[in-house]
Short mmCIF file of C-alpha atoms in Angstrom, two decimals:
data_model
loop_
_atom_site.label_atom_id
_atom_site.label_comp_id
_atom_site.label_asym_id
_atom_site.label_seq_id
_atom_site.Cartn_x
_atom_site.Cartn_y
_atom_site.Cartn_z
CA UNK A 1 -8.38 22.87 -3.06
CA UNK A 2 -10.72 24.02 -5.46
CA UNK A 3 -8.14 26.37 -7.48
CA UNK A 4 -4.84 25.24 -8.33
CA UNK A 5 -2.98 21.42 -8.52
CA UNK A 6 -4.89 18.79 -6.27
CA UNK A 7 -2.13 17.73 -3.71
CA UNK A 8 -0.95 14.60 -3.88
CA UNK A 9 0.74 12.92 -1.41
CA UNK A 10 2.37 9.40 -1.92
CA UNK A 11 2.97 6.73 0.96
CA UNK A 12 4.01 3.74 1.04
CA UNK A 13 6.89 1.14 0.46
CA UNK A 14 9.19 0.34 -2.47
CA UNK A 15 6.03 -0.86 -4.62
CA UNK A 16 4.91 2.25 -3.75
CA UNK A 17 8.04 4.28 -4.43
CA UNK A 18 8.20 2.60 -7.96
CA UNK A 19 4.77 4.26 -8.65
CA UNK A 20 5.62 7.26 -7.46
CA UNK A 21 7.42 8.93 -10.78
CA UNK A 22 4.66 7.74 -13.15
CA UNK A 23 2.15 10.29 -10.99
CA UNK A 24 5.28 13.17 -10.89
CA UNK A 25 5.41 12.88 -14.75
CA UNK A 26 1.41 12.93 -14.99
CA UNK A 27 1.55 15.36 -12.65
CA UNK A 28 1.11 18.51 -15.01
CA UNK A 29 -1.12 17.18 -17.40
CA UNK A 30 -3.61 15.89 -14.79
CA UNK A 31 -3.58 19.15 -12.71
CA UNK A 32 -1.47 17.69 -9.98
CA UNK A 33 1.15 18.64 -7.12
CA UNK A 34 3.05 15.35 -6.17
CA UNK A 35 5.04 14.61 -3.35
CA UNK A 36 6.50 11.06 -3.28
CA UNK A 37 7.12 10.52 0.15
CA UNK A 38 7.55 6.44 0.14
CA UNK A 39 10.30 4.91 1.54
CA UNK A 40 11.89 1.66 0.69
CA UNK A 41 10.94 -1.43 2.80
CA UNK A 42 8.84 0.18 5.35
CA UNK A 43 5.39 -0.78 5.33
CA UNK A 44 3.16 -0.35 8.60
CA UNK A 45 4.94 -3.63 10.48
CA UNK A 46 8.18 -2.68 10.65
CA UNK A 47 8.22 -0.14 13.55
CA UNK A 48 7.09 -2.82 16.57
CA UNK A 49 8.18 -6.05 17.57
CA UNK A 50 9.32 -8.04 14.29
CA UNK A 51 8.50 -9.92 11.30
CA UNK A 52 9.35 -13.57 10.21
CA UNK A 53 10.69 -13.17 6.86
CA UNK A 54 12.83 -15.91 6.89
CA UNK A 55 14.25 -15.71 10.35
CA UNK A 56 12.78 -13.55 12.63
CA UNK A 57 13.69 -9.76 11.57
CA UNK A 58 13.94 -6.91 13.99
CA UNK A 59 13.39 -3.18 12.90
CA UNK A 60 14.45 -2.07 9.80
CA UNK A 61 16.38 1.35 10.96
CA UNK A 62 16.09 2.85 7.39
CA UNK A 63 12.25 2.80 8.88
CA UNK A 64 12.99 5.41 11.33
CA UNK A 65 11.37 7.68 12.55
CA UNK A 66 8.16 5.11 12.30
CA UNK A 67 5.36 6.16 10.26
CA UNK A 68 3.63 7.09 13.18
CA UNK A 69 6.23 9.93 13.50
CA UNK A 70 6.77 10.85 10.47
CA UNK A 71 3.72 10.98 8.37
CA UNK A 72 2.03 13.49 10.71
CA UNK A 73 4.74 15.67 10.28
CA UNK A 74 4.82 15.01 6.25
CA UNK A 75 0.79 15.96 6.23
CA UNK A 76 1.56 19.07 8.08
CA UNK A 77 4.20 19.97 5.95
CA UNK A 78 2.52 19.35 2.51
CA UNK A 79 -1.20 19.72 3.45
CA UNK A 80 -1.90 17.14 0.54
CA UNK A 81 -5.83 17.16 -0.67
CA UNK A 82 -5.32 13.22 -1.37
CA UNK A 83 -3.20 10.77 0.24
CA UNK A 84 -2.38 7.61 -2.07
CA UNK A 85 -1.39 4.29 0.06
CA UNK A 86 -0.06 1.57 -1.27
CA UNK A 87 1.39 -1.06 1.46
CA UNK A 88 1.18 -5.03 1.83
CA UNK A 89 3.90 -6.24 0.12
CA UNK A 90 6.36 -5.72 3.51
CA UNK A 91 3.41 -6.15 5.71
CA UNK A 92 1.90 -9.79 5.19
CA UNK A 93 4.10 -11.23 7.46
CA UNK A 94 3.73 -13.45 10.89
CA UNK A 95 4.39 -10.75 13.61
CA UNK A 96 6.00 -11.18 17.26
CA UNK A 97 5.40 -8.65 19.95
CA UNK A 98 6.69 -9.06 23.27
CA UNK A 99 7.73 -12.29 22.70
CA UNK A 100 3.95 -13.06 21.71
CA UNK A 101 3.93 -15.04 17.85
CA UNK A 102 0.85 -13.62 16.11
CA UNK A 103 -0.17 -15.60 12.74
CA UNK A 104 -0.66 -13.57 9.91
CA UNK A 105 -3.65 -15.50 8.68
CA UNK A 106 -5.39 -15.78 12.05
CA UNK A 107 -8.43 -13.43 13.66
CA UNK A 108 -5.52 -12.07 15.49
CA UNK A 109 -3.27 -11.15 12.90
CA UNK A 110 -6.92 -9.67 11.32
CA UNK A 111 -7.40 -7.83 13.74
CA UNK A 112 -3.91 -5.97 14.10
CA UNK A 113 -3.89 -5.59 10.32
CA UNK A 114 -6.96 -3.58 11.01
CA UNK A 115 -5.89 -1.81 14.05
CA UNK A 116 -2.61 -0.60 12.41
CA UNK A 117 -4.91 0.37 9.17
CA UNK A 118 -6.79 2.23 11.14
CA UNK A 119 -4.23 4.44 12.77
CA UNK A 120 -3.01 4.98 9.26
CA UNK A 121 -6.10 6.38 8.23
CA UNK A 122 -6.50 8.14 10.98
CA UNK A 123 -3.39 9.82 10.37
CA UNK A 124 -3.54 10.51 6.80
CA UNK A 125 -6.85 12.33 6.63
CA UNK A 126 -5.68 14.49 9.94
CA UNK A 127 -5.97 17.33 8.16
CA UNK A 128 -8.64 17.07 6.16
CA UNK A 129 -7.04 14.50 3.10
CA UNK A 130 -9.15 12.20 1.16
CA UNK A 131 -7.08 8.48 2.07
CA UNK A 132 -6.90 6.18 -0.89
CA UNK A 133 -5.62 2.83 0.05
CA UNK A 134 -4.68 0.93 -3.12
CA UNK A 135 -5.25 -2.79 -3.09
CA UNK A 136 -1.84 -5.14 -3.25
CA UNK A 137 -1.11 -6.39 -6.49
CA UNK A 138 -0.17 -10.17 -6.25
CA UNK A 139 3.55 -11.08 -6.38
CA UNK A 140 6.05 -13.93 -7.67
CA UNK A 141 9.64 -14.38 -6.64
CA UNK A 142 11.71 -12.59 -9.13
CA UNK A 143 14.91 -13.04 -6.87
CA UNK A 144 17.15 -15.34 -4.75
CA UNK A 145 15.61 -14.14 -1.39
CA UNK A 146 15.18 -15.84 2.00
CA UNK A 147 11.87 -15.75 2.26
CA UNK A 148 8.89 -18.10 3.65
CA UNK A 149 6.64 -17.88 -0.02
CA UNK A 150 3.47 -19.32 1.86
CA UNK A 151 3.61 -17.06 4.39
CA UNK A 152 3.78 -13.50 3.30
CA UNK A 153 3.47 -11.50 -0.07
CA UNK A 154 4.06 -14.36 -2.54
CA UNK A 155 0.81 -16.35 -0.96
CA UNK A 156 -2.21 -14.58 -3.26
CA UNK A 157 -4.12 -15.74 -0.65
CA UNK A 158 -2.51 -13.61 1.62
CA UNK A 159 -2.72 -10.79 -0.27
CA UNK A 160 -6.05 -11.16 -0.65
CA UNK A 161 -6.55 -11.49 3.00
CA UNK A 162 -4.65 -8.03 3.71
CA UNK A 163 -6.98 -6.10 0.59
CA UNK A 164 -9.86 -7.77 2.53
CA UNK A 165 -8.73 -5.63 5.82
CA UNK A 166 -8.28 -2.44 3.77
CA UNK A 167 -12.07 -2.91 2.21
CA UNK A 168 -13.00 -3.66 6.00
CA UNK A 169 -11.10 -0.27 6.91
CA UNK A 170 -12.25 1.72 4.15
CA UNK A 171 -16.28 0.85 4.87
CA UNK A 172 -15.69 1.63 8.48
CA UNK A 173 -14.27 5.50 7.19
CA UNK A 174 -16.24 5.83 4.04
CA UNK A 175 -16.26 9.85 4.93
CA UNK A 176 -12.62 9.72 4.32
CA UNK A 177 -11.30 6.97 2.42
CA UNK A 178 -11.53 4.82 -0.47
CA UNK A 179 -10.41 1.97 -2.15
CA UNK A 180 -9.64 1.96 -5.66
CA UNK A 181 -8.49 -1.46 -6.99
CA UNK A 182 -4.82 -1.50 -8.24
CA UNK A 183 -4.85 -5.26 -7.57
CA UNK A 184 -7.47 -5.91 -10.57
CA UNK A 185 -5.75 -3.34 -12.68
CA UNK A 186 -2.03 -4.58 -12.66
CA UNK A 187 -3.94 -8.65 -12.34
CA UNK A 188 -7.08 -8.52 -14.55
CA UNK A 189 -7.27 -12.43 -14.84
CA UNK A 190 -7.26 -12.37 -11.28
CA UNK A 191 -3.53 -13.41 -10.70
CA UNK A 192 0.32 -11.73 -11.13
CA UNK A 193 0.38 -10.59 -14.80
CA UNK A 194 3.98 -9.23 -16.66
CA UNK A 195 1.88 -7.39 -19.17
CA UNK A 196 -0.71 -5.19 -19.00
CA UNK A 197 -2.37 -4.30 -22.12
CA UNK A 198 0.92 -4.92 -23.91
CA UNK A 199 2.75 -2.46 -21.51
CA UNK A 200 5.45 -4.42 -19.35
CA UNK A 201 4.25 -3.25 -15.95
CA UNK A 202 7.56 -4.48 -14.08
CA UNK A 203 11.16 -4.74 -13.59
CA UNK A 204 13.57 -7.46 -13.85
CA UNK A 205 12.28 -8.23 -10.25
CA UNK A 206 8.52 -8.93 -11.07
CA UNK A 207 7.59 -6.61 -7.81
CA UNK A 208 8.71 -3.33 -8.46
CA UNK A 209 7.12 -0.98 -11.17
CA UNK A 210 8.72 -0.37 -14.54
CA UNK A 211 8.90 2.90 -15.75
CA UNK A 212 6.23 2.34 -18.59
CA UNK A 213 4.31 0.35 -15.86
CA UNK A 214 4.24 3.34 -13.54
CA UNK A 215 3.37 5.64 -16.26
CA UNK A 216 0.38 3.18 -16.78
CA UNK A 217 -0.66 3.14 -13.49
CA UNK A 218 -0.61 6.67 -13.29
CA UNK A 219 -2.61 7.57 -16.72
CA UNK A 220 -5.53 5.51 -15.36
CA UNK A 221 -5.37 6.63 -11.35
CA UNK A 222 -4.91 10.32 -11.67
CA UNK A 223 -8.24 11.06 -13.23
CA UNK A 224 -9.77 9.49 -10.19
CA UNK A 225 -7.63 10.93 -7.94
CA UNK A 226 -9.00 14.88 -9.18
CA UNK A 227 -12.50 13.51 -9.14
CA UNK A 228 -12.07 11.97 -5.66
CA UNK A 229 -11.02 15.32 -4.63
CA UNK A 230 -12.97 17.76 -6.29
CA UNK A 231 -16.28 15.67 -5.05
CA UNK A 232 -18.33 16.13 -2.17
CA UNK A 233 -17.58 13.95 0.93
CA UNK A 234 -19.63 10.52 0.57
CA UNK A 235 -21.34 9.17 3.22
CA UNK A 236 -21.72 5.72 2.39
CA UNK A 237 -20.25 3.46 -0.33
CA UNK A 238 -16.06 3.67 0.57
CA UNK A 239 -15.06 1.77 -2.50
CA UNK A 240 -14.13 2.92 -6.44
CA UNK A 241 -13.23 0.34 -9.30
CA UNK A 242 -14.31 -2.91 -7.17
CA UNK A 243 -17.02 -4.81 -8.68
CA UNK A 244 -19.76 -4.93 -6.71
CA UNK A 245 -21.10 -8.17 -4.59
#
């Protein structure tokens, strides 16, 4: 609202969850309420059918209720003024519904990327939220972990394709969301950084947020944040901190 904190809401996965302290600590001095309500390993994908990690995975049930229950209910129950999404990292995966293999990197994959996006804004700005959907940072393997590195999170190109789909999202709902460009911020040379203007940005993992990187993270998002909330709706340009062209 106009008086008091803006109302912050945090969604998202364990990147997400990572972030999540650095805006609760910033929280005071930036004229914020924040609710972190992220939940490890449960992007948008998890919910239906499964995804090949390694193997093919079925549901993770620490995802349940789905995010299609439960983030309605979280909105109601917070009535946040800004919703900040940060997903990807469990999500750029090959799918299979119904027995049906669906590529990742195909216009099929695109298009449920998209579709799934779409609900998620759609459900975020129910009441009334500003949506901003953070763009992916890149990632490197910083464990032993079954994984398929070409095809999901650990491909740039893959991340790249999934920030694509949120910029094709955003433009499509510029009257209620926007894109600000974590991505570029945690990877200004345009690939997986450990530093950040001399700030470690992660832990011993090289995915999740360090304390100090979170902190980071949050000193330069939270000013945008109150200015994406105290500002009139836009009608036409959906995206903040991507170069243009």
């Amino acid at each position: 609202g106009e008086t008091g904190p803006v109302r912050v809401m945090v969604v998202g996965d364990s990147v997400a969850n990572s972030m999540g302290p650095g805006f609760e600590r910033a929280a005071v001095a930036n004229g914020l309420s924040v609710w972190n309500a992220s939940v490890d390993g449960c992007g948008i994908t998890q919910d239906v059918g499964e995804r090949r990690v390694w193997g093919w995975e079925t549901a993770n049930p620490e995802c349940s209720p789905g995010w299609r229950q439960r983030w309605p209910l979280q909105v109601g129950q917070f009535n946040p003024d800004v919703v900040v999404v940060l997903l990807g990292t469990d999500d750029t995966f090959d799918r299979r519904i119904d027995g049906r293999e669906i590529a990742f990197d195909s216009p099929e994959g695109d298009e449920l990327t998209r579709i799934e996006l779409q609900e998620t804004v759609a459900i975020l700005s129910g009441s009334g939220a500003r949506v901003v959907l953070l763009t992916t940072p890149y990632n490197v393997l910083g464990w032993p972990r079954r994984v398929r590195v070409d095809r999901s999170t650990y491909n740039p190109g893959w991340v790249d394709r999934w920030n694509s789909s949120l910029r094709a999202v955003a433009t499509r709902n510029p009257s209620t969301t926007t894109v600000v460009d974590l991505n570029r911020f945690l990877g200004p040379e345009g690939k997986w950084a450990d530093t950040v203007g001399g700030v470690k940005v992660h832990t011993y993992d090289k995915m999740h947020l360090s304390p100090e990187g979170a902190d980071l993270v949050a000193g330069w998002l939270a000013p945008q944040i109150v200015r994406l909330a105290r500002a009139p709706v836009p009608t036409a340009n959906a995206s903040v901190g991507v170069p243009a062209g």
